[in-house]
Amino acid sequence: MVRMSAEERRESVIRAATIEFARGGYHGTSTEAIARRVGVSQPYLFRLFPGKKAIFLAAAQRCVEDTIRTFAEASEGLEGEDALHAMGNAYTKVIAERPERLMMQMQMYVAVKAAEEEGDHEFGESVRAGWMRLWDTVHVPLGADVNETTTFMAYGMLVNCLAAMGFPPEHRVWEGLYPSARLKGRLEI
Amino acid sequence: MVRMSAEERRESVIRAATIEFARGGYHGTSTEAIARRVGVSQPYLFRLFPGKKAIFLAAAQRCVEDTIRTFAEASEGLEGEDALHAMGNAYTKVIAERPERLMMQMQMYVAVKAAEEEGDHEFGESVRAGWMRLWDTVHVPLGADVNETTTFMAYGMLVNCLAAMGFPPEHRVWEGLYPSARLKGRLEI
DNA sequence: GTAGTTAGTGATTGAGTACTAACTTACTTG
DNA sequence: CAAGTAAGTTAGTACTCAATCACTAACTAC
């Protein structure tokens, strides 16, 4: 048994929960599965967090923060097409290396309505606030052009959905997506 | 009690299941809830379908078929920008009138990986096949231009995600999205 | 009208799950 | 070393849920 501070343990739980929730969603993931991945007993999770929802929320917020940081770091010192290219590449890398982050995003989107109908408006607010922060993060380096930013986010969502569906990288659905292809398409207009 | 043929009842179940699964996802929806919405006893669902998964699959397939038909009908006899405009408007209408269809789409995307890891490859295949049929349906009227079709699908996925997150229609995230705005943006390049 | 079929229900079961309570083990500090 | 505290566990509870079984009610064809 490896002892850790509660704070460190909470970090481990967030990482494990992200992977598990990414796969099964809120209802399809048991606290048992999360605890097993952390390497800790299931009841102990309830010492670290007030309940399952709190764990989901923490994982969701972390996921958004990480994505924001990814774009902020990738676009640092760049603007316009350079920033677009850099952020696109950074996201492609995330998909390959941290697929759970993108699935967690999807899971948190689909969880909003259910939470809202159960009277939990806080969760939806948090998700929307996260989205806006993400939006603003890419908006500035893309030249503060609303259409440009919207298009960038749209491509991101398409990538998320295609990846979620499990299309292999060589499949033709990805053809029109890579930055080079996009730029080529735009230059030909 | 209203008696129906098994086939009619199955249709009712698919409609009810679409609404319930759209809200709670596969694991967040009980067969009890579906049965209640249909107005039938819970065990009877298992006479009409072999199991819960079969109900989810049927609802998912129906949802894709309906979306394909929506685009096919909207773009009938049109091509290029006209078809783009018509399909965009048709989708906007679907979001307003049949929000469950769009949420069901999201739920089916996020269900693929979990199903795949449980050894069910059929479901993922079905979802991907549905996507490709949808893709081809919009590809032809859009002039068989890969970049154009990809962009259209990307905007569709962004709309799905924003709607899932519960952004109200007057929120600024929708600004860059409506067809007029997109065309305006492109004409200014 | 009666025999057969189709639509539908009530009761139940067994597995899983979020969460609690009571207890134990290890670290830290005076 | 003694006492307090922080980390962690085992056992258990109350509940939900998919699926099954045995049964009843209604329609249909002869």
Coordinates of C-alpha atoms (C1' of nucleotides) in Angstrom, one line a residue:
Chain A
M1 CA 0.0 0.0 0.0
V2 CA 1.3 3.4 -1.0
R3 CA 0.2 6.2 1.3
M4 CA -0.4 9.7 -0.2
S5 CA -1.7 13.0 1.0
A6 CA -5.4 13.5 0.5
E7 CA -4.6 16.2 -2.1
E8 CA -2.3 13.9 -4.1
R9 CA -4.9 11.1 -3.9
R10 CA -7.6 13.5 -5.2
E11 CA -5.4 14.2 -8.2
S12 CA -5.1 10.4 -8.9
V13 CA -8.8 10.1 -8.6
I14 CA -9.4 12.8 -11.1
R15 CA -7.0 11.2 -13.6
A16 CA -8.6 7.8 -13.1
A17 CA -12.1 9.2 -13.2
T18 CA -11.4 11.0 -16.5
I19 CA -10.4 7.7 -18.1
E20 CA -13.4 5.8 -16.7
F21 CA -16.0 8.5 -17.3
A22 CA -14.7 9.1 -20.8
R23 CA -15.5 5.5 -21.5
G24 CA -18.8 4.9 -19.8
G25 CA -20.2 8.3 -19.1
Y26 CA -21.6 9.3 -15.8
H27 CA -24.2 6.5 -15.4
G28 CA -22.1 3.9 -17.2
T29 CA -19.2 4.2 -14.7
S30 CA -19.2 2.8 -11.2
T31 CA -17.3 4.3 -8.4
E32 CA -15.9 0.8 -7.9
A33 CA -14.2 1.0 -11.3
I34 CA -12.7 4.4 -10.5
A35 CA -11.4 3.1 -7.1
R36 CA -9.9 0.0 -8.7
R37 CA -8.0 2.2 -11.2
V38 CA -6.8 4.4 -8.5
G39 CA -5.8 1.4 -6.4
V40 CA -7.8 2.3 -3.4
S41 CA -11.0 1.0 -1.8
Q42 CA -14.3 2.2 -3.2
P43 CA -15.6 3.8 0.1
Y44 CA -12.5 5.9 0.4
L45 CA -13.5 7.9 -2.6
F46 CA -16.3 9.3 -0.5
R47 CA -13.8 10.7 2.0
L48 CA -12.0 12.5 -0.8
F49 CA -15.1 13.8 -2.6
P50 CA -18.7 14.4 -1.3
G51 CA -20.2 12.1 -4.0
K52 CA -20.0 10.6 -7.5
K53 CA -21.3 13.8 -9.1
A54 CA -18.5 15.8 -7.5
I55 CA -15.9 13.5 -9.0
F56 CA -17.5 13.8 -12.4
L57 CA -17.5 17.6 -12.1
A58 CA -13.9 17.7 -11.0
A59 CA -12.9 15.5 -14.0
A60 CA -14.9 17.6 -16.4
Q61 CA -13.4 20.9 -15.1
R62 CA -9.9 19.5 -15.3
C63 CA -10.5 18.3 -18.8
V64 CA -11.5 21.8 -19.9
E65 CA -8.6 23.4 -18.2
D66 CA -6.2 21.1 -19.8
T67 CA -7.6 21.7 -23.3
I68 CA -7.5 25.5 -22.7
R69 CA -3.8 25.2 -21.6
T70 CA -3.1 23.1 -24.7
F71 CA -4.4 25.8 -27.1
A72 CA -2.8 28.7 -25.1
E73 CA 0.6 27.1 -25.1
A74 CA 0.4 26.0 -28.8
S75 CA -0.6 29.5 -30.0
E76 CA 1.9 31.4 -27.7
G77 CA 3.5 34.2 -29.7
L78 CA 1.7 33.2 -32.9
E79 CA -1.3 34.7 -34.7
G80 CA -3.5 34.1 -37.8
E81 CA -2.8 31.1 -39.9
D82 CA 0.3 30.2 -37.9
A83 CA -1.7 30.1 -34.7
L84 CA -4.4 28.1 -36.5
H85 CA -1.9 25.6 -37.7
A86 CA -0.2 25.3 -34.3
M87 CA -3.4 24.8 -32.4
G88 CA -4.7 22.3 -35.0
N89 CA -1.5 20.2 -34.7
A90 CA -1.7 20.4 -30.9
Y91 CA -5.2 19.1 -30.9
T92 CA -4.3 16.3 -33.3
K93 CA -1.6 15.3 -30.8
V94 CA -4.0 15.4 -27.9
I95 CA -6.3 13.0 -29.7
A96 CA -3.6 10.6 -30.3
E97 CA -2.0 10.8 -26.9
R98 CA -4.9 11.6 -24.6
P99 CA -8.0 10.2 -26.3
E100 CA -9.8 10.2 -22.9
R101 CA -9.7 14.0 -22.8
L102 CA -11.8 14.3 -25.9
M103 CA -14.2 11.6 -24.9
M104 CA -14.6 13.2 -21.5
Q105 CA -15.6 16.4 -23.3
M106 CA -18.3 14.6 -25.2
Q107 CA -19.5 12.9 -22.0
M108 CA -19.7 16.2 -20.3
Y109 CA -21.7 17.8 -23.1
V110 CA -24.3 15.0 -23.1
A111 CA -24.5 15.1 -19.3
V112 CA -25.7 18.7 -19.2
K113 CA -29.4 18.2 -20.1
A114 CA -29.9 15.3 -17.7
A115 CA -28.3 17.3 -14.9
E116 CA -30.5 20.3 -15.7
E117 CA -33.7 18.2 -15.6
E118 CA -32.7 17.0 -12.2
G119 CA -32.5 20.5 -10.9
D120 CA -28.7 20.8 -11.1
H121 CA -28.1 24.1 -13.0
E122 CA -24.6 24.5 -11.6
F123 CA -23.2 21.8 -13.8
G124 CA -24.5 23.2 -17.0
E125 CA -23.3 26.7 -16.0
S126 CA -19.9 25.3 -15.4
V127 CA -19.7 23.5 -18.7
R128 CA -20.9 26.6 -20.7
A129 CA -18.5 28.8 -18.8
G130 CA -15.7 26.4 -19.7
W131 CA -16.7 26.5 -23.3
M132 CA -16.6 30.3 -23.4
R133 CA -13.2 30.4 -21.8
L134 CA -12.0 27.9 -24.4
W135 CA -13.7 30.0 -27.1
D136 CA -12.0 33.2 -25.9
T137 CA -8.6 31.3 -25.7
V138 CA -8.6 30.5 -29.4
H139 CA -10.5 33.7 -30.5
V140 CA -7.6 36.1 -29.8
P141 CA -4.8 34.2 -31.6
L142 CA -7.1 33.7 -34.6
G143 CA -7.4 37.4 -35.0
A144 CA -10.6 37.9 -33.1
D145 CA -12.6 37.0 -36.2
V146 CA -15.9 35.3 -35.1
N147 CA -16.3 33.3 -38.2
E148 CA -12.8 32.0 -38.1
T149 CA -13.1 31.0 -34.4
T150 CA -16.5 29.4 -35.0
T151 CA -15.0 27.4 -37.9
F152 CA -12.1 26.3 -35.8
M153 CA -14.4 25.1 -33.0
A154 CA -16.7 23.4 -35.5
Y155 CA -13.8 21.4 -36.9
G156 CA -12.8 20.5 -33.4
M157 CA -16.2 19.1 -32.6
L158 CA -16.3 17.2 -35.9
V159 CA -12.9 15.6 -34.9
N160 CA -14.3 14.7 -31.5
C161 CA -17.3 13.0 -33.0
L162 CA -15.4 11.1 -35.7
A163 CA -12.9 10.0 -33.0
A164 CA -15.7 9.0 -30.7
M165 CA -17.3 6.9 -33.5
G166 CA -14.0 5.1 -33.9
F167 CA -13.1 5.9 -37.5
P168 CA -9.5 4.7 -38.0
P169 CA -7.0 7.5 -39.0
E170 CA -6.7 6.3 -42.5
H171 CA -10.4 6.5 -43.2
R172 CA -11.6 8.9 -45.9
V173 CA -13.8 10.9 -43.4
W174 CA -10.6 12.5 -42.1
E175 CA -9.6 13.7 -45.6
G176 CA -11.1 17.1 -45.5
L177 CA -9.9 17.8 -42.0
Y178 CA -6.2 18.2 -41.6
P179 CA -5.0 21.8 -41.5
S180 CA -3.1 21.5 -44.7
A181 CA -6.2 20.3 -46.5
R182 CA -8.3 23.1 -45.0
L183 CA -5.8 25.8 -46.0
K184 CA -5.5 24.3 -49.5
G185 CA -9.3 24.4 -49.8
R186 CA -9.5 28.0 -48.7
L187 CA -6.7 29.2 -51.0
E188 CA -8.5 27.8 -54.0
I189 CA -11.7 29.8 -53.4
Chain B
M1 CA -55.9 -0.3 -22.6
V2 CA -55.3 0.3 -26.3
R3 CA -54.3 -2.9 -28.1
M4 CA -51.9 -2.6 -31.0
S5 CA -50.1 -4.9 -33.4
A6 CA -46.6 -5.8 -32.3
E7 CA -45.2 -3.8 -35.2
E8 CA -47.1 -0.7 -34.3
R9 CA -46.1 -1.1 -30.7
R10 CA -42.4 -1.5 -31.7
E11 CA -42.7 1.9 -33.5
S12 CA -44.1 3.5 -30.3
V13 CA -41.3 2.0 -28.3
I14 CA -38.7 3.4 -30.7
R15 CA -40.2 6.9 -30.5
A16 CA -40.4 6.8 -26.7
A17 CA -36.9 5.2 -26.4
T18 CA -35.5 8.0 -28.6
I19 CA -36.8 10.6 -26.2
E20 CA -35.6 8.8 -23.1
F21 CA -32.2 7.7 -24.4
A22 CA -31.6 11.2 -25.8
R23 CA -31.9 12.5 -22.3
G24 CA -30.2 9.9 -20.2
G25 CA -28.0 8.0 -22.6
Y26 CA -27.9 4.2 -22.6
H27 CA -27.0 3.6 -18.9
G28 CA -28.9 6.6 -17.6
T29 CA -32.2 5.3 -19.0
S30 CA -34.2 2.6 -17.5
T31 CA -36.5 0.2 -19.5
E32 CA -39.1 1.2 -16.9
A33 CA -39.0 4.8 -18.0
I34 CA -39.4 3.8 -21.7
A35 CA -42.3 1.5 -20.9
R36 CA -44.0 4.2 -18.8
R37 CA -43.7 6.6 -21.8
V38 CA -45.1 4.0 -24.2
G39 CA -47.9 3.2 -21.8
V40 CA -47.1 -0.4 -21.5
S41 CA -45.7 -2.7 -18.8
Q42 CA -41.9 -3.0 -18.5
P43 CA -41.7 -6.7 -19.1
Y44 CA -43.6 -6.4 -22.4
L45 CA -40.6 -4.5 -23.9
F46 CA -38.8 -7.8 -23.8
R47 CA -41.4 -9.4 -25.9
L48 CA -41.0 -6.7 -28.6
F49 CA -37.2 -6.5 -28.4
P50 CA -34.6 -9.1 -27.3
G51 CA -33.1 -6.7 -24.8
K52 CA -32.3 -3.1 -23.9
K53 CA -29.4 -2.9 -26.3
A54 CA -31.7 -3.8 -29.2
I55 CA -34.0 -1.0 -28.3
F56 CA -31.1 1.5 -28.2
L57 CA -29.8 0.3 -31.5
A58 CA -33.2 0.6 -33.1
A59 CA -33.7 4.1 -31.8
A60 CA -30.2 5.1 -33.0
Q61 CA -30.7 3.7 -36.5
R62 CA -34.1 5.3 -36.8
C63 CA -32.5 8.6 -35.8
V64 CA -29.9 8.4 -38.5
E65 CA -32.5 7.4 -41.1
D66 CA -34.7 10.4 -40.2
T67 CA -31.7 12.8 -40.4
I68 CA -30.7 11.4 -43.8
R69 CA -34.3 11.8 -45.0
T70 CA -34.4 15.4 -43.7
F71 CA -31.3 16.4 -45.8
A72 CA -32.4 14.4 -48.8
E73 CA -35.8 16.1 -48.9
A74 CA -34.4 19.6 -48.2
S75 CA -31.9 19.4 -51.0
E76 CA -34.1 17.8 -53.5
G77 CA -33.7 19.5 -56.9
L78 CA -31.1 22.0 -55.5
E79 CA -27.3 22.1 -55.6
G80 CA -24.4 24.2 -54.4
E81 CA -25.1 27.2 -52.2
D82 CA -28.9 26.7 -52.6
A83 CA -28.6 23.1 -51.3
L84 CA -26.3 24.3 -48.5
H85 CA -28.8 26.9 -47.4
A86 CA -31.8 24.5 -47.6
M87 CA -30.1 21.8 -45.6
G88 CA -28.9 24.3 -43.0
N89 CA -32.3 25.6 -42.5
A90 CA -33.8 22.1 -42.4
Y91 CA -31.4 21.2 -39.7
T92 CA -32.1 24.4 -37.7
K93 CA -35.8 23.4 -37.9
V94 CA -35.1 19.9 -36.6
I95 CA -33.1 21.3 -33.6
A96 CA -36.1 23.4 -32.7
E97 CA -38.8 20.8 -33.3
R98 CA -37.1 17.5 -32.6
P99 CA -34.3 18.2 -30.1
E100 CA -34.3 14.6 -29.0
R101 CA -33.0 13.5 -32.5
L102 CA -29.8 15.6 -32.1
M103 CA -29.3 14.4 -28.5
M104 CA -29.8 10.8 -29.6
Q105 CA -27.1 11.3 -32.2
M106 CA -24.7 12.5 -29.5
Q107 CA -25.6 9.6 -27.2
M108 CA -25.0 7.1 -30.0
Y109 CA -21.6 8.6 -30.7
V110 CA -20.5 8.3 -27.1
A111 CA -21.9 4.8 -26.8
V112 CA -19.6 3.4 -29.5
K113 CA -16.4 3.0 -27.6
A114 CA -18.0 1.4 -24.6
A115 CA -19.8 -1.1 -26.8
E116 CA -16.6 -1.8 -28.6
E117 CA -14.8 -2.6 -25.4
E118 CA -17.5 -5.0 -24.4
G119 CA -16.9 -6.9 -27.6
D120 CA -19.8 -5.5 -29.5
H121 CA -18.4 -4.4 -32.8
E122 CA -21.7 -4.5 -34.6
F123 CA -22.9 -1.3 -33.0
G124 CA -19.9 0.8 -33.9
E125 CA -20.1 -0.6 -37.5
S126 CA -23.7 0.4 -37.7
V127 CA -23.0 3.9 -36.4
R128 CA -20.1 4.5 -38.8
A129 CA -22.1 3.1 -41.7
G130 CA -24.9 5.5 -40.8
W131 CA -22.5 8.4 -40.7
M132 CA -21.1 7.5 -44.1
R133 CA -24.6 7.3 -45.6
L134 CA -25.4 10.7 -44.1
W135 CA -22.1 12.0 -45.5
D136 CA -22.9 10.8 -49.0
T137 CA -26.3 12.2 -48.8
V138 CA -25.1 15.8 -48.3
H139 CA -21.9 15.3 -50.4
V140 CA -23.7 15.1 -53.8
P141 CA -25.9 18.2 -53.5
L142 CA -22.9 20.2 -52.2
G143 CA -21.2 19.5 -55.5
A144 CA -19.1 16.5 -54.4
D145 CA -16.5 18.8 -52.9
V146 CA -14.8 17.0 -49.9
N147 CA -13.9 20.3 -48.2
E148 CA -17.3 21.7 -48.6
T149 CA -19.0 18.6 -47.2
T150 CA -16.6 18.3 -44.3
T151 CA -17.2 21.9 -43.4
F152 CA -21.0 21.3 -43.5
M153 CA -20.7 18.3 -41.2
A154 CA -18.4 20.2 -38.9
Y155 CA -20.9 23.0 -38.4
G156 CA -23.5 20.4 -37.8
M157 CA -21.5 18.8 -35.1
L158 CA -20.8 22.2 -33.5
V159 CA -24.5 22.9 -33.5
N160 CA -25.2 19.5 -31.8
C161 CA -22.6 20.3 -29.1
L162 CA -23.8 23.8 -28.4
A163 CA -27.4 22.6 -28.3
A164 CA -26.4 19.8 -26.0
M165 CA -24.7 22.2 -23.6
G166 CA -27.9 24.2 -23.5
F167 CA -26.7 27.5 -24.9
P168 CA -29.9 29.7 -25.4
P169 CA -30.6 30.7 -29.0
E170 CA -29.7 34.4 -28.4
H171 CA -26.3 33.5 -27.0
R172 CA -23.3 34.9 -28.9
V173 CA -21.8 31.4 -29.5
W174 CA -24.4 31.0 -32.3
E175 CA -23.3 34.2 -34.0
G176 CA -20.9 32.7 -36.5
L177 CA -23.1 29.8 -37.3
Y178 CA -26.2 30.7 -39.3
P179 CA -25.8 30.1 -43.0
S180 CA -26.1 33.8 -43.8
A181 CA -23.2 34.6 -41.5
R182 CA -21.2 31.8 -43.0
L183 CA -21.8 32.9 -46.6
K184 CA -21.0 36.5 -45.6
G185 CA -17.8 35.3 -44.1
R186 CA -16.8 33.4 -47.1
L187 CA -17.6 36.2 -49.5
E188 CA -15.4 38.5 -47.7
I189 CA -12.3 36.4 -48.2
Chain C
dG1 C1' -69.2 -20.9 -29.9
dT2 C1' -64.8 -22.9 -29.4
dA3 C1' -59.8 -23.5 -30.5
dG4 C1' -55.8 -21.1 -31.4
dT5 C1' -53.1 -17.1 -31.5
dT6 C1' -51.5 -12.6 -30.3
dA7 C1' -51.2 -8.7 -26.9
dG8 C1' -50.3 -7.7 -22.5
dT9 C1' -49.7 -7.9 -17.0
dG10 C1' -48.0 -9.0 -12.0
dA11 C1' -44.8 -10.9 -9.2
dT12 C1' -40.2 -11.9 -8.6
dT13 C1' -35.2 -12.5 -8.9
dG14 C1' -30.4 -11.8 -8.9
dA15 C1' -26.9 -8.7 -9.8
dG16 C1' -25.0 -4.3 -9.3
dT17 C1' -24.3 0.2 -7.0
dA18 C1' -23.9 4.7 -4.2
dC19 C1' -23.1 5.6 0.1
dT20 C1' -22.4 5.0 5.6
dA21 C1' -20.5 3.4 9.9
dA22 C1' -17.2 1.5 12.5
dC23 C1' -12.7 0.0 12.7
dT24 C1' -7.4 -0.3 11.7
dT25 C1' -2.9 1.2 10.3
dA26 C1' 0.7 4.4 9.5
dC27 C1' 2.8 8.8 10.0
dT28 C1' 4.0 13.1 12.9
dT29 C1' 5.1 15.8 16.7
dG30 C1' 5.9 17.2 21.6
Chain D
dC1 C1' 7.5 6.9 23.6
dA2 C1' 2.9 8.5 23.9
dA3 C1' -0.9 10.8 21.8
dG4 C1' -3.1 12.7 18.1
dT5 C1' -4.2 12.8 13.4
dA6 C1' -4.5 11.6 8.7
dA7 C1' -5.0 7.7 5.4
dG8 C1' -7.2 3.8 4.4
dT9 C1' -10.2 -0.7 5.0
dT10 C1' -14.0 -4.2 5.8
dA11 C1' -18.7 -5.0 6.3
dG12 C1' -23.1 -3.8 5.4
dT13 C1' -27.5 -1.2 3.9
dA14 C1' -31.0 0.4 1.0
dC15 C1' -32.1 0.7 -3.6
dT16 C1' -32.4 0.3 -8.6
dC17 C1' -32.8 -2.2 -12.7
dA18 C1' -32.7 -5.7 -16.7
dA19 C1' -34.7 -9.8 -17.5
dT20 C1' -37.8 -14.1 -16.7
dC21 C1' -41.9 -16.8 -15.7
dA22 C1' -46.4 -17.9 -15.3
dC23 C1' -50.5 -16.1 -16.1
dT24 C1' -54.8 -13.4 -18.3
dA25 C1' -57.5 -10.8 -21.8
dA26 C1' -58.7 -9.9 -26.3
dC27 C1' -59.0 -10.8 -31.2
dT28 C1' -59.6 -14.2 -35.3
dA29 C1' -60.9 -18.2 -38.2
dC30 C1' -63.6 -22.0 -38.6

